[in-house]
Amino acid sequence: MSTPTLIGVAALRGRYTARRLQFGEAPETLVPLLRRIWTDTFGRDTDAMAVALLAHDWWTLAVNPKRRRWDRLPPVPGLGYPTEYGAVRQGSLREDLDGVVEWMYLLHLDQRRLVVYEATVHGRWLRHSAHHLDPVEELFVTEPTLDGGGPGMTVCTVCGAVDEIDHVEVPSMAGYGYDTVTSCTRCGSSIATDPMFGDHLVRKPWPPQPPTGGTTGGTP
């Protein structure tokens, strides 16, 4: 079953340019694939990846697409299967949705970051998650539970705290989207996000460093 998706590039003030991906996937599947394409196909050149994605609408993405007898267009090596129809779509995160698409993945070129939006039942885009294309840059990651059952654990990559995460989300003063702050209650590392300026990440020293300067005792 197809999962109609938009994939493209974020622009200023909540605008975007995107192409249709007919057989998209949820983030847990598509984000690792896009990371691999970014690394293996484009050598971590985010601009080149964006240009290639916006050159076509797509049936599906794949690292090693093979020619199939029913394809009208040859596959794009290292990227996937293009369609022969479609046009570049330009829109806004504040637009009304018609229920045709389910997900949208937008590259933020200067930050090497991928932000995922989901279409809600209210016909609006809702920010779902943000992912660095280089997973080493992630502050919080989701790991499977030790027994393999139940929901995954959220782990701080600075201090290793598990499920000690505080998340605050309020309507943005930009007039659309949300301002969010996600922080580790153990080490204080945090990531703050707003729709205009993107992410601001703070990694606190761990283990905590003793204060410098001054004296701790009385007069010798």
mmCIF file with all atom_site columns, C-alpha atoms in Angstrom:
data_model
loop_
_atom_site.group_PDB
_atom_site.id
_atom_site.type_symbol
_atom_site.label_atom_id
_atom_site.label_alt_id
_atom_site.label_comp_id
_atom_site.label_asym_id
_atom_site.label_entity_id
_atom_site.label_seq_id
_atom_site.pdbx_PDB_ins_code
_atom_site.Cartn_x
_atom_site.Cartn_y
_atom_site.Cartn_z
_atom_site.occupancy
_atom_site.B_iso_or_equiv
_atom_site.pdbx_formal_charge
_atom_site.auth_seq_id
_atom_site.auth_comp_id
_atom_site.auth_asym_id
_atom_site.auth_atom_id
_atom_site.pdbx_PDB_model_num
ATOM 1   C CA . MET A 1 1   ? 0.000  0.000  0.000   1.00 0.00 ? 1   MET A CA 1
ATOM 2   C CA . SER A 1 2   ? 1.379  3.401  -0.941  1.00 0.00 ? 2   SER A CA 1
ATOM 3   C CA . THR A 1 3   ? 2.108  6.102  1.615   1.00 0.00 ? 3   THR A CA 1
ATOM 4   C CA . PRO A 1 4   ? 2.039  9.407  -0.338  1.00 0.00 ? 4   PRO A CA 1
ATOM 5   C CA . THR A 1 5   ? 4.794  11.647 0.982   1.00 0.00 ? 5   THR A CA 1
ATOM 6   C CA . LEU A 1 6   ? 6.457  14.948 0.135   1.00 0.00 ? 6   LEU A CA 1
ATOM 7   C CA . ILE A 1 7   ? 10.233 15.240 0.207   1.00 0.00 ? 7   ILE A CA 1
ATOM 8   C CA . GLY A 1 8   ? 12.183 18.418 -0.407  1.00 0.00 ? 8   GLY A CA 1
ATOM 9   C CA . VAL A 1 9   ? 13.884 21.476 1.045   1.00 0.00 ? 9   VAL A CA 1
ATOM 10  C CA . ALA A 1 10  ? 12.836 23.937 3.737   1.00 0.00 ? 10  ALA A CA 1
ATOM 11  C CA . ALA A 1 11  ? 12.800 27.655 2.923   1.00 0.00 ? 11  ALA A CA 1
ATOM 12  C CA . LEU A 1 12  ? 12.285 30.837 4.926   1.00 0.00 ? 12  LEU A CA 1
ATOM 13  C CA . ARG A 1 13  ? 9.191  31.582 6.983   1.00 0.00 ? 13  ARG A CA 1
ATOM 14  C CA . GLY A 1 14  ? 7.750  28.110 6.823   1.00 0.00 ? 14  GLY A CA 1
ATOM 15  C CA . ARG A 1 15  ? 7.893  27.737 3.055   1.00 0.00 ? 15  ARG A CA 1
ATOM 16  C CA . TYR A 1 16  ? 9.123  24.643 1.275   1.00 0.00 ? 16  TYR A CA 1
ATOM 17  C CA . THR A 1 17  ? 9.891  23.177 -2.144  1.00 0.00 ? 17  THR A CA 1
ATOM 18  C CA . ALA A 1 18  ? 9.196  19.475 -2.542  1.00 0.00 ? 18  ALA A CA 1
ATOM 19  C CA . ARG A 1 19  ? 8.487  16.519 -4.778  1.00 0.00 ? 19  ARG A CA 1
ATOM 20  C CA . ARG A 1 20  ? 6.017  13.694 -4.336  1.00 0.00 ? 20  ARG A CA 1
ATOM 21  C CA . LEU A 1 21  ? 7.248  10.305 -3.129  1.00 0.00 ? 21  LEU A CA 1
ATOM 22  C CA . GLN A 1 22  ? 4.465  7.816  -3.796  1.00 0.00 ? 22  GLN A CA 1
ATOM 23  C CA . PHE A 1 23  ? 5.727  4.964  -1.641  1.00 0.00 ? 23  PHE A CA 1
ATOM 24  C CA . GLY A 1 24  ? 7.083  6.861  1.325   1.00 0.00 ? 24  GLY A CA 1
ATOM 25  C CA . GLU A 1 25  ? 7.694  5.410  4.747   1.00 0.00 ? 25  GLU A CA 1
ATOM 26  C CA . ALA A 1 26  ? 7.418  6.377  8.394   1.00 0.00 ? 26  ALA A CA 1
ATOM 27  C CA . PRO A 1 27  ? 10.509 8.091  9.878   1.00 0.00 ? 27  PRO A CA 1
ATOM 28  C CA . GLU A 1 28  ? 11.882 4.966  11.540  1.00 0.00 ? 28  GLU A CA 1
ATOM 29  C CA . THR A 1 29  ? 12.326 3.503  8.041   1.00 0.00 ? 29  THR A CA 1
ATOM 30  C CA . LEU A 1 30  ? 12.919 6.493  5.772   1.00 0.00 ? 30  LEU A CA 1
ATOM 31  C CA . VAL A 1 31  ? 15.316 8.495  7.966   1.00 0.00 ? 31  VAL A CA 1
ATOM 32  C CA . PRO A 1 32  ? 17.987 5.727  8.068   1.00 0.00 ? 32  PRO A CA 1
ATOM 33  C CA . LEU A 1 33  ? 17.591 5.273  4.305   1.00 0.00 ? 33  LEU A CA 1
ATOM 34  C CA . LEU A 1 34  ? 18.043 8.993  3.643   1.00 0.00 ? 34  LEU A CA 1
ATOM 35  C CA . ARG A 1 35  ? 21.113 9.028  5.886   1.00 0.00 ? 35  ARG A CA 1
ATOM 36  C CA . ARG A 1 36  ? 22.618 6.191  3.882   1.00 0.00 ? 36  ARG A CA 1
ATOM 37  C CA . ILE A 1 37  ? 21.814 7.906  0.566   1.00 0.00 ? 37  ILE A CA 1
ATOM 38  C CA . TRP A 1 38  ? 23.362 11.131 1.901   1.00 0.00 ? 38  TRP A CA 1
ATOM 39  C CA . THR A 1 39  ? 26.539 9.272  2.872   1.00 0.00 ? 39  THR A CA 1
ATOM 40  C CA . ASP A 1 40  ? 26.947 6.616  0.176   1.00 0.00 ? 40  ASP A CA 1
ATOM 41  C CA . THR A 1 41  ? 25.531 8.383  -2.891  1.00 0.00 ? 41  THR A CA 1
ATOM 42  C CA . PHE A 1 42  ? 26.310 12.047 -2.258  1.00 0.00 ? 42  PHE A CA 1
ATOM 43  C CA . GLY A 1 43  ? 29.369 11.887 -0.011  1.00 0.00 ? 43  GLY A CA 1
ATOM 44  C CA . ARG A 1 44  ? 27.572 14.015 2.612   1.00 0.00 ? 44  ARG A CA 1
ATOM 45  C CA . ASP A 1 45  ? 26.926 16.806 0.111   1.00 0.00 ? 45  ASP A CA 1
ATOM 46  C CA . THR A 1 46  ? 23.493 17.984 1.241   1.00 0.00 ? 46  THR A CA 1
ATOM 47  C CA . ASP A 1 47  ? 23.104 20.508 -1.584  1.00 0.00 ? 47  ASP A CA 1
ATOM 48  C CA . ALA A 1 48  ? 23.737 17.854 -4.244  1.00 0.00 ? 48  ALA A CA 1
ATOM 49  C CA . MET A 1 49  ? 21.254 15.511 -2.581  1.00 0.00 ? 49  MET A CA 1
ATOM 50  C CA . ALA A 1 50  ? 18.595 18.227 -2.547  1.00 0.00 ? 50  ALA A CA 1
ATOM 51  C CA . VAL A 1 51  ? 19.097 18.999 -6.244  1.00 0.00 ? 51  VAL A CA 1
ATOM 52  C CA . ALA A 1 52  ? 18.754 15.320 -7.140  1.00 0.00 ? 52  ALA A CA 1
ATOM 53  C CA . LEU A 1 53  ? 15.620 14.818 -5.039  1.00 0.00 ? 53  LEU A CA 1
ATOM 54  C CA . LEU A 1 54  ? 13.938 17.869 -6.606  1.00 0.00 ? 54  LEU A CA 1
ATOM 55  C CA . ALA A 1 55  ? 14.703 16.689 -10.162 1.00 0.00 ? 55  ALA A CA 1
ATOM 56  C CA . HIS A 1 56  ? 11.831 14.173 -10.205 1.00 0.00 ? 56  HIS A CA 1
ATOM 57  C CA . ASP A 1 57  ? 8.760  12.898 -8.492  1.00 0.00 ? 57  ASP A CA 1
ATOM 58  C CA . TRP A 1 58  ? 9.494  9.425  -7.138  1.00 0.00 ? 58  TRP A CA 1
ATOM 59  C CA . TRP A 1 59  ? 7.882  6.025  -6.815  1.00 0.00 ? 59  TRP A CA 1
ATOM 60  C CA . THR A 1 60  ? 10.285 4.934  -4.096  1.00 0.00 ? 60  THR A CA 1
ATOM 61  C CA . LEU A 1 61  ? 13.820 5.610  -2.893  1.00 0.00 ? 61  LEU A CA 1
ATOM 62  C CA . ALA A 1 62  ? 16.563 2.973  -2.836  1.00 0.00 ? 62  ALA A CA 1
ATOM 63  C CA . VAL A 1 63  ? 20.334 2.878  -2.433  1.00 0.00 ? 63  VAL A CA 1
ATOM 64  C CA . ASN A 1 64  ? 20.793 0.222  -5.128  1.00 0.00 ? 64  ASN A CA 1
ATOM 65  C CA . PRO A 1 65  ? 17.796 0.437  -7.486  1.00 0.00 ? 65  PRO A CA 1
ATOM 66  C CA . LYS A 1 66  ? 17.674 -2.170 -10.262 1.00 0.00 ? 66  LYS A CA 1
ATOM 67  C CA . ARG A 1 67  ? 16.033 -1.737 -13.659 1.00 0.00 ? 67  ARG A CA 1
ATOM 68  C CA . ARG A 1 68  ? 12.584 -3.376 -13.763 1.00 0.00 ? 68  ARG A CA 1
ATOM 69  C CA . ARG A 1 69  ? 10.732 -4.286 -16.936 1.00 0.00 ? 69  ARG A CA 1
ATOM 70  C CA . TRP A 1 70  ? 7.681  -2.206 -16.031 1.00 0.00 ? 70  TRP A CA 1
ATOM 71  C CA . ASP A 1 71  ? 9.629  1.006  -15.325 1.00 0.00 ? 71  ASP A CA 1
ATOM 72  C CA . ARG A 1 72  ? 9.078  3.740  -17.901 1.00 0.00 ? 72  ARG A CA 1
ATOM 73  C CA . LEU A 1 73  ? 12.143 5.639  -16.690 1.00 0.00 ? 73  LEU A CA 1
ATOM 74  C CA . PRO A 1 74  ? 15.489 4.118  -15.721 1.00 0.00 ? 74  PRO A CA 1
ATOM 75  C CA . PRO A 1 75  ? 16.305 4.211  -12.001 1.00 0.00 ? 75  PRO A CA 1
ATOM 76  C CA . VAL A 1 76  ? 18.572 6.947  -10.691 1.00 0.00 ? 76  VAL A CA 1
ATOM 77  C CA . PRO A 1 77  ? 21.690 5.217  -9.337  1.00 0.00 ? 77  PRO A CA 1
ATOM 78  C CA . GLY A 1 78  ? 22.003 5.511  -5.580  1.00 0.00 ? 78  GLY A CA 1
ATOM 79  C CA . LEU A 1 79  ? 18.673 7.300  -5.222  1.00 0.00 ? 79  LEU A CA 1
ATOM 80  C CA . GLY A 1 80  ? 15.624 5.428  -6.470  1.00 0.00 ? 80  GLY A CA 1
ATOM 81  C CA . TYR A 1 81  ? 12.847 5.082  -9.017  1.00 0.00 ? 81  TYR A CA 1
ATOM 82  C CA . PRO A 1 82  ? 11.555 8.321  -10.614 1.00 0.00 ? 82  PRO A CA 1
ATOM 83  C CA . THR A 1 83  ? 8.120  8.831  -12.127 1.00 0.00 ? 83  THR A CA 1
ATOM 84  C CA . GLU A 1 84  ? 7.532  10.350 -15.551 1.00 0.00 ? 84  GLU A CA 1
ATOM 85  C CA . TYR A 1 85  ? 4.992  12.880 -14.351 1.00 0.00 ? 85  TYR A CA 1
ATOM 86  C CA . GLY A 1 86  ? 4.683  15.438 -11.599 1.00 0.00 ? 86  GLY A CA 1
ATOM 87  C CA . ALA A 1 87  ? 5.945  18.925 -10.923 1.00 0.00 ? 87  ALA A CA 1
ATOM 88  C CA . VAL A 1 88  ? 7.803  20.751 -8.192  1.00 0.00 ? 88  VAL A CA 1
ATOM 89  C CA . ARG A 1 89  ? 5.440  21.671 -5.374  1.00 0.00 ? 89  ARG A CA 1
ATOM 90  C CA . GLN A 1 90  ? 5.913  24.878 -3.426  1.00 0.00 ? 90  GLN A CA 1
ATOM 91  C CA . GLY A 1 91  ? 3.904  25.357 -0.287  1.00 0.00 ? 91  GLY A CA 1
ATOM 92  C CA . SER A 1 92  ? 3.732  26.485 3.316   1.00 0.00 ? 92  SER A CA 1
ATOM 93  C CA . LEU A 1 93  ? 3.566  24.730 6.660   1.00 0.00 ? 93  LEU A CA 1
ATOM 94  C CA . ARG A 1 94  ? 0.400  26.751 7.274   1.00 0.00 ? 94  ARG A CA 1
ATOM 95  C CA . GLU A 1 95  ? -1.407 25.435 4.204   1.00 0.00 ? 95  GLU A CA 1
ATOM 96  C CA . ASP A 1 96  ? -4.650 23.476 4.269   1.00 0.00 ? 96  ASP A CA 1
ATOM 97  C CA . LEU A 1 97  ? -4.169 19.813 3.398   1.00 0.00 ? 97  LEU A CA 1
ATOM 98  C CA . ASP A 1 98  ? -6.467 17.768 1.214   1.00 0.00 ? 98  ASP A CA 1
ATOM 99  C CA . GLY A 1 99  ? -5.740 14.396 2.797   1.00 0.00 ? 99  GLY A CA 1
ATOM 100 C CA . VAL A 1 100 ? -3.704 13.080 -0.149  1.00 0.00 ? 100 VAL A CA 1
ATOM 101 C CA . VAL A 1 101 ? -0.301 13.095 1.578   1.00 0.00 ? 101 VAL A CA 1
ATOM 102 C CA . GLU A 1 102 ? 0.641  11.600 4.935   1.00 0.00 ? 102 GLU A CA 1
ATOM 103 C CA . TRP A 1 103 ? 4.246  12.683 5.600   1.00 0.00 ? 103 TRP A CA 1
ATOM 104 C CA . MET A 1 104 ? 6.647  15.448 4.593   1.00 0.00 ? 104 MET A CA 1
ATOM 105 C CA . TYR A 1 105 ? 10.451 15.350 4.925   1.00 0.00 ? 105 TYR A CA 1
ATOM 106 C CA . LEU A 1 106 ? 12.310 18.658 4.570   1.00 0.00 ? 106 LEU A CA 1
ATOM 107 C CA . LEU A 1 107 ? 16.073 19.109 4.348   1.00 0.00 ? 107 LEU A CA 1
ATOM 108 C CA . HIS A 1 108 ? 17.580 22.124 6.137   1.00 0.00 ? 108 HIS A CA 1
ATOM 109 C CA . LEU A 1 109 ? 20.660 22.554 4.001   1.00 0.00 ? 109 LEU A CA 1
ATOM 110 C CA . ASP A 1 110 ? 22.794 24.755 6.245   1.00 0.00 ? 110 ASP A CA 1
ATOM 111 C CA . GLN A 1 111 ? 22.217 22.530 9.278   1.00 0.00 ? 111 GLN A CA 1
ATOM 112 C CA . ARG A 1 112 ? 22.456 19.100 7.589   1.00 0.00 ? 112 ARG A CA 1
ATOM 113 C CA . ARG A 1 113 ? 19.175 18.336 9.286   1.00 0.00 ? 113 ARG A CA 1
ATOM 114 C CA . LEU A 1 114 ? 15.961 16.576 8.283   1.00 0.00 ? 114 LEU A CA 1
ATOM 115 C CA . VAL A 1 115 ? 12.649 17.681 9.791   1.00 0.00 ? 115 VAL A CA 1
ATOM 116 C CA . VAL A 1 116 ? 9.630  15.405 9.512   1.00 0.00 ? 116 VAL A CA 1
ATOM 117 C CA . TYR A 1 117 ? 6.009  16.581 9.488   1.00 0.00 ? 117 TYR A CA 1
ATOM 118 C CA . GLU A 1 118 ? 2.851  14.514 9.625   1.00 0.00 ? 118 GLU A CA 1
ATOM 119 C CA . ALA A 1 119 ? -0.546 15.403 8.208   1.00 0.00 ? 119 ALA A CA 1
ATOM 120 C CA . THR A 1 120 ? -3.086 15.605 11.025  1.00 0.00 ? 120 THR A CA 1
ATOM 121 C CA . VAL A 1 121 ? -6.785 14.805 11.016  1.00 0.00 ? 121 VAL A CA 1
ATOM 122 C CA . HIS A 1 122 ? -7.326 18.569 11.169  1.00 0.00 ? 122 HIS A CA 1
ATOM 123 C CA . GLY A 1 123 ? -5.785 19.076 7.737   1.00 0.00 ? 123 GLY A CA 1
ATOM 124 C CA . ARG A 1 124 ? -2.609 20.783 9.000   1.00 0.00 ? 124 ARG A CA 1
ATOM 125 C CA . TRP A 1 125 ? 1.096  19.953 9.109   1.00 0.00 ? 125 TRP A CA 1
ATOM 126 C CA . LEU A 1 126 ? 2.352  18.964 12.552  1.00 0.00 ? 126 LEU A CA 1
ATOM 127 C CA . ARG A 1 127 ? 6.056  18.713 13.278  1.00 0.00 ? 127 ARG A CA 1
ATOM 128 C CA . HIS A 1 128 ? 6.786  15.085 14.094  1.00 0.00 ? 128 HIS A CA 1
ATOM 129 C CA . SER A 1 129 ? 10.547 14.925 14.635  1.00 0.00 ? 129 SER A CA 1
ATOM 130 C CA . ALA A 1 130 ? 13.944 16.342 13.646  1.00 0.00 ? 130 ALA A CA 1
ATOM 131 C CA . HIS A 1 131 ? 17.011 14.302 12.716  1.00 0.00 ? 131 HIS A CA 1
ATOM 132 C CA . HIS A 1 132 ? 20.600 15.210 11.935  1.00 0.00 ? 132 HIS A CA 1
ATOM 133 C CA . LEU A 1 133 ? 21.767 13.518 8.766   1.00 0.00 ? 133 LEU A CA 1
ATOM 134 C CA . ASP A 1 134 ? 24.913 12.632 10.687  1.00 0.00 ? 134 ASP A CA 1
ATOM 135 C CA . PRO A 1 135 ? 23.568 10.581 13.621  1.00 0.00 ? 135 PRO A CA 1
ATOM 136 C CA . VAL A 1 136 ? 26.666 11.450 15.675  1.00 0.00 ? 136 VAL A CA 1
ATOM 137 C CA . GLU A 1 137 ? 25.185 14.941 16.011  1.00 0.00 ? 137 GLU A CA 1
ATOM 138 C CA . GLU A 1 138 ? 21.991 13.681 17.644  1.00 0.00 ? 138 GLU A CA 1
ATOM 139 C CA . LEU A 1 139 ? 21.517 14.745 21.268  1.00 0.00 ? 139 LEU A CA 1
ATOM 140 C CA . PHE A 1 140 ? 18.737 12.310 22.148  1.00 0.00 ? 140 PHE A CA 1
ATOM 141 C CA . VAL A 1 141 ? 18.314 8.906  20.514  1.00 0.00 ? 141 VAL A CA 1
ATOM 142 C CA . THR A 1 142 ? 15.760 6.136  20.877  1.00 0.00 ? 142 THR A CA 1
ATOM 143 C CA . GLU A 1 143 ? 17.105 2.723  21.828  1.00 0.00 ? 143 GLU A CA 1
ATOM 144 C CA . PRO A 1 144 ? 15.222 -0.583 22.146  1.00 0.00 ? 144 PRO A CA 1
ATOM 145 C CA . THR A 1 145 ? 14.399 -1.764 25.649  1.00 0.00 ? 145 THR A CA 1
ATOM 146 C CA . LEU A 1 146 ? 16.689 -4.366 27.134  1.00 0.00 ? 146 LEU A CA 1
ATOM 147 C CA . ASP A 1 147 ? 14.006 -7.054 27.020  1.00 0.00 ? 147 ASP A CA 1
ATOM 148 C CA . GLY A 1 148 ? 13.026 -6.156 23.453  1.00 0.00 ? 148 GLY A CA 1
ATOM 149 C CA . GLY A 1 149 ? 9.443  -5.356 24.395  1.00 0.00 ? 149 GLY A CA 1
ATOM 150 C CA . GLY A 1 150 ? 7.464  -2.197 24.974  1.00 0.00 ? 150 GLY A CA 1
ATOM 151 C CA . PRO A 1 151 ? 8.282  1.307  23.737  1.00 0.00 ? 151 PRO A CA 1
ATOM 152 C CA . GLY A 1 152 ? 11.882 2.310  23.159  1.00 0.00 ? 152 GLY A CA 1
ATOM 153 C CA . MET A 1 153 ? 14.018 4.207  25.656  1.00 0.00 ? 153 MET A CA 1
ATOM 154 C CA . THR A 1 154 ? 15.072 7.825  25.090  1.00 0.00 ? 154 THR A CA 1
ATOM 155 C CA . VAL A 1 155 ? 18.783 8.135  25.825  1.00 0.00 ? 155 VAL A CA 1
ATOM 156 C CA . CYS A 1 156 ? 20.883 11.280 26.272  1.00 0.00 ? 156 CYS A CA 1
ATOM 157 C CA . THR A 1 157 ? 24.060 10.896 24.198  1.00 0.00 ? 157 THR A CA 1
ATOM 158 C CA . VAL A 1 158 ? 25.981 13.206 26.562  1.00 0.00 ? 158 VAL A CA 1
ATOM 159 C CA . CYS A 1 159 ? 25.515 11.544 29.961  1.00 0.00 ? 159 CYS A CA 1
ATOM 160 C CA . GLY A 1 160 ? 23.660 8.339  29.087  1.00 0.00 ? 160 GLY A CA 1
ATOM 161 C CA . ALA A 1 161 ? 20.541 9.169  31.107  1.00 0.00 ? 161 ALA A CA 1
ATOM 162 C CA . VAL A 1 162 ? 17.565 6.995  30.161  1.00 0.00 ? 162 VAL A CA 1
ATOM 163 C CA . ASP A 1 163 ? 14.072 8.501  30.003  1.00 0.00 ? 163 ASP A CA 1
ATOM 164 C CA . GLU A 1 164 ? 15.166 11.552 32.018  1.00 0.00 ? 164 GLU A CA 1
ATOM 165 C CA . ILE A 1 165 ? 14.006 13.988 29.370  1.00 0.00 ? 165 ILE A CA 1
ATOM 166 C CA . ASP A 1 166 ? 11.839 17.088 29.827  1.00 0.00 ? 166 ASP A CA 1
ATOM 167 C CA . HIS A 1 167 ? 9.961  18.416 26.787  1.00 0.00 ? 167 HIS A CA 1
ATOM 168 C CA . VAL A 1 168 ? 8.126  21.748 26.523  1.00 0.00 ? 168 VAL A CA 1
ATOM 169 C CA . GLU A 1 169 ? 6.176  22.832 23.424  1.00 0.00 ? 169 GLU A CA 1
ATOM 170 C CA . VAL A 1 170 ? 4.286  26.116 22.945  1.00 0.00 ? 170 VAL A CA 1
ATOM 171 C CA . PRO A 1 171 ? 2.804  27.881 19.890  1.00 0.00 ? 171 PRO A CA 1
ATOM 172 C CA . SER A 1 172 ? 5.574  29.851 18.214  1.00 0.00 ? 172 SER A CA 1
ATOM 173 C CA . MET A 1 173 ? 5.686  33.636 18.191  1.00 0.00 ? 173 MET A CA 1
ATOM 174 C CA . ALA A 1 174 ? 6.587  33.283 14.499  1.00 0.00 ? 174 ALA A CA 1
ATOM 175 C CA . GLY A 1 175 ? 2.877  32.789 13.859  1.00 0.00 ? 175 GLY A CA 1
ATOM 176 C CA . TYR A 1 176 ? 3.068  29.158 12.799  1.00 0.00 ? 176 TYR A CA 1
ATOM 177 C CA . GLY A 1 177 ? 4.460  25.930 14.185  1.00 0.00 ? 177 GLY A CA 1
ATOM 178 C CA . TYR A 1 178 ? 5.821  25.470 17.695  1.00 0.00 ? 178 TYR A CA 1
ATOM 179 C CA . ASP A 1 179 ? 8.778  26.523 19.820  1.00 0.00 ? 179 ASP A CA 1
ATOM 180 C CA . THR A 1 180 ? 10.148 23.508 21.667  1.00 0.00 ? 180 THR A CA 1
ATOM 181 C CA . VAL A 1 181 ? 12.765 22.840 24.317  1.00 0.00 ? 181 VAL A CA 1
ATOM 182 C CA . THR A 1 182 ? 13.893 19.293 25.044  1.00 0.00 ? 182 THR A CA 1
ATOM 183 C CA . SER A 1 183 ? 16.403 18.883 27.860  1.00 0.00 ? 183 SER A CA 1
ATOM 184 C CA . CYS A 1 184 ? 18.092 16.198 29.908  1.00 0.00 ? 184 CYS A CA 1
ATOM 185 C CA . THR A 1 185 ? 17.234 16.564 33.587  1.00 0.00 ? 185 THR A CA 1
ATOM 186 C CA . ARG A 1 186 ? 20.514 14.899 34.604  1.00 0.00 ? 186 ARG A CA 1
ATOM 187 C CA . CYS A 1 187 ? 23.194 16.859 32.726  1.00 0.00 ? 187 CYS A CA 1
ATOM 188 C CA . GLY A 1 188 ? 21.208 19.866 31.468  1.00 0.00 ? 188 GLY A CA 1
ATOM 189 C CA . SER A 1 189 ? 22.054 19.384 27.780  1.00 0.00 ? 189 SER A CA 1
ATOM 190 C CA . SER A 1 190 ? 19.222 20.699 25.629  1.00 0.00 ? 190 SER A CA 1
ATOM 191 C CA . ILE A 1 191 ? 17.965 21.434 22.165  1.00 0.00 ? 191 ILE A CA 1
ATOM 192 C CA . ALA A 1 192 ? 15.660 24.396 21.508  1.00 0.00 ? 192 ALA A CA 1
ATOM 193 C CA . THR A 1 193 ? 13.812 24.731 18.218  1.00 0.00 ? 193 THR A CA 1
ATOM 194 C CA . ASP A 1 194 ? 11.717 27.373 16.544  1.00 0.00 ? 194 ASP A CA 1
ATOM 195 C CA . PRO A 1 195 ? 10.275 27.357 12.997  1.00 0.00 ? 195 PRO A CA 1
ATOM 196 C CA . MET A 1 196 ? 12.295 30.356 11.815  1.00 0.00 ? 196 MET A CA 1
ATOM 197 C CA . PHE A 1 197 ? 15.821 29.615 13.065  1.00 0.00 ? 197 PHE A CA 1
ATOM 198 C CA . GLY A 1 198 ? 15.818 25.841 13.512  1.00 0.00 ? 198 GLY A CA 1
ATOM 199 C CA . ASP A 1 199 ? 17.746 24.069 16.269  1.00 0.00 ? 199 ASP A CA 1
ATOM 200 C CA . HIS A 1 200 ? 20.002 25.495 18.947  1.00 0.00 ? 200 HIS A CA 1
ATOM 201 C CA . LEU A 1 201 ? 21.851 22.650 20.658  1.00 0.00 ? 201 LEU A CA 1
ATOM 202 C CA . VAL A 1 202 ? 23.733 22.899 23.957  1.00 0.00 ? 202 VAL A CA 1
ATOM 203 C CA . ARG A 1 203 ? 25.896 19.994 25.158  1.00 0.00 ? 203 ARG A CA 1
ATOM 204 C CA . LYS A 1 204 ? 26.870 20.446 28.799  1.00 0.00 ? 204 LYS A CA 1
ATOM 205 C CA . PRO A 1 205 ? 30.192 19.032 30.087  1.00 0.00 ? 205 PRO A CA 1
ATOM 206 C CA . TRP A 1 206 ? 29.904 15.529 31.531  1.00 0.00 ? 206 TRP A CA 1
ATOM 207 C CA . PRO A 1 207 ? 30.917 14.660 34.164  1.00 0.00 ? 207 PRO A CA 1
ATOM 208 C CA . PRO A 1 208 ? 30.197 18.145 35.537  1.00 0.00 ? 208 PRO A CA 1
ATOM 209 C CA . GLN A 1 209 ? 33.293 20.304 35.818  1.00 0.00 ? 209 GLN A CA 1
ATOM 210 C CA . PRO A 1 210 ? 34.171 21.887 39.166  1.00 0.00 ? 210 PRO A CA 1
ATOM 211 C CA . PRO A 1 211 ? 33.887 25.669 39.278  1.00 0.00 ? 211 PRO A CA 1
ATOM 212 C CA . THR A 1 212 ? 37.085 27.533 38.463  1.00 0.00 ? 212 THR A CA 1
ATOM 213 C CA . GLY A 1 213 ? 38.465 30.622 40.127  1.00 0.00 ? 213 GLY A CA 1
ATOM 214 C CA . GLY A 1 214 ? 37.984 31.907 43.660  1.00 0.00 ? 214 GLY A CA 1
ATOM 215 C CA . THR A 1 215 ? 38.761 30.077 46.881  1.00 0.00 ? 215 THR A CA 1
ATOM 216 C CA . THR A 1 216 ? 36.840 27.464 48.760  1.00 0.00 ? 216 THR A CA 1
ATOM 217 C CA . GLY A 1 217 ? 38.332 27.842 52.219  1.00 0.00 ? 217 GLY A CA 1
ATOM 218 C CA . GLY A 1 218 ? 39.019 30.549 54.758  1.00 0.00 ? 218 GLY A CA 1
ATOM 219 C CA . THR A 1 219 ? 42.167 32.627 55.111  1.00 0.00 ? 219 THR A CA 1
ATOM 220 C CA . PRO A 1 220 ? 45.205 30.366 55.585  1.00 0.00 ? 220 PRO A CA 1
#
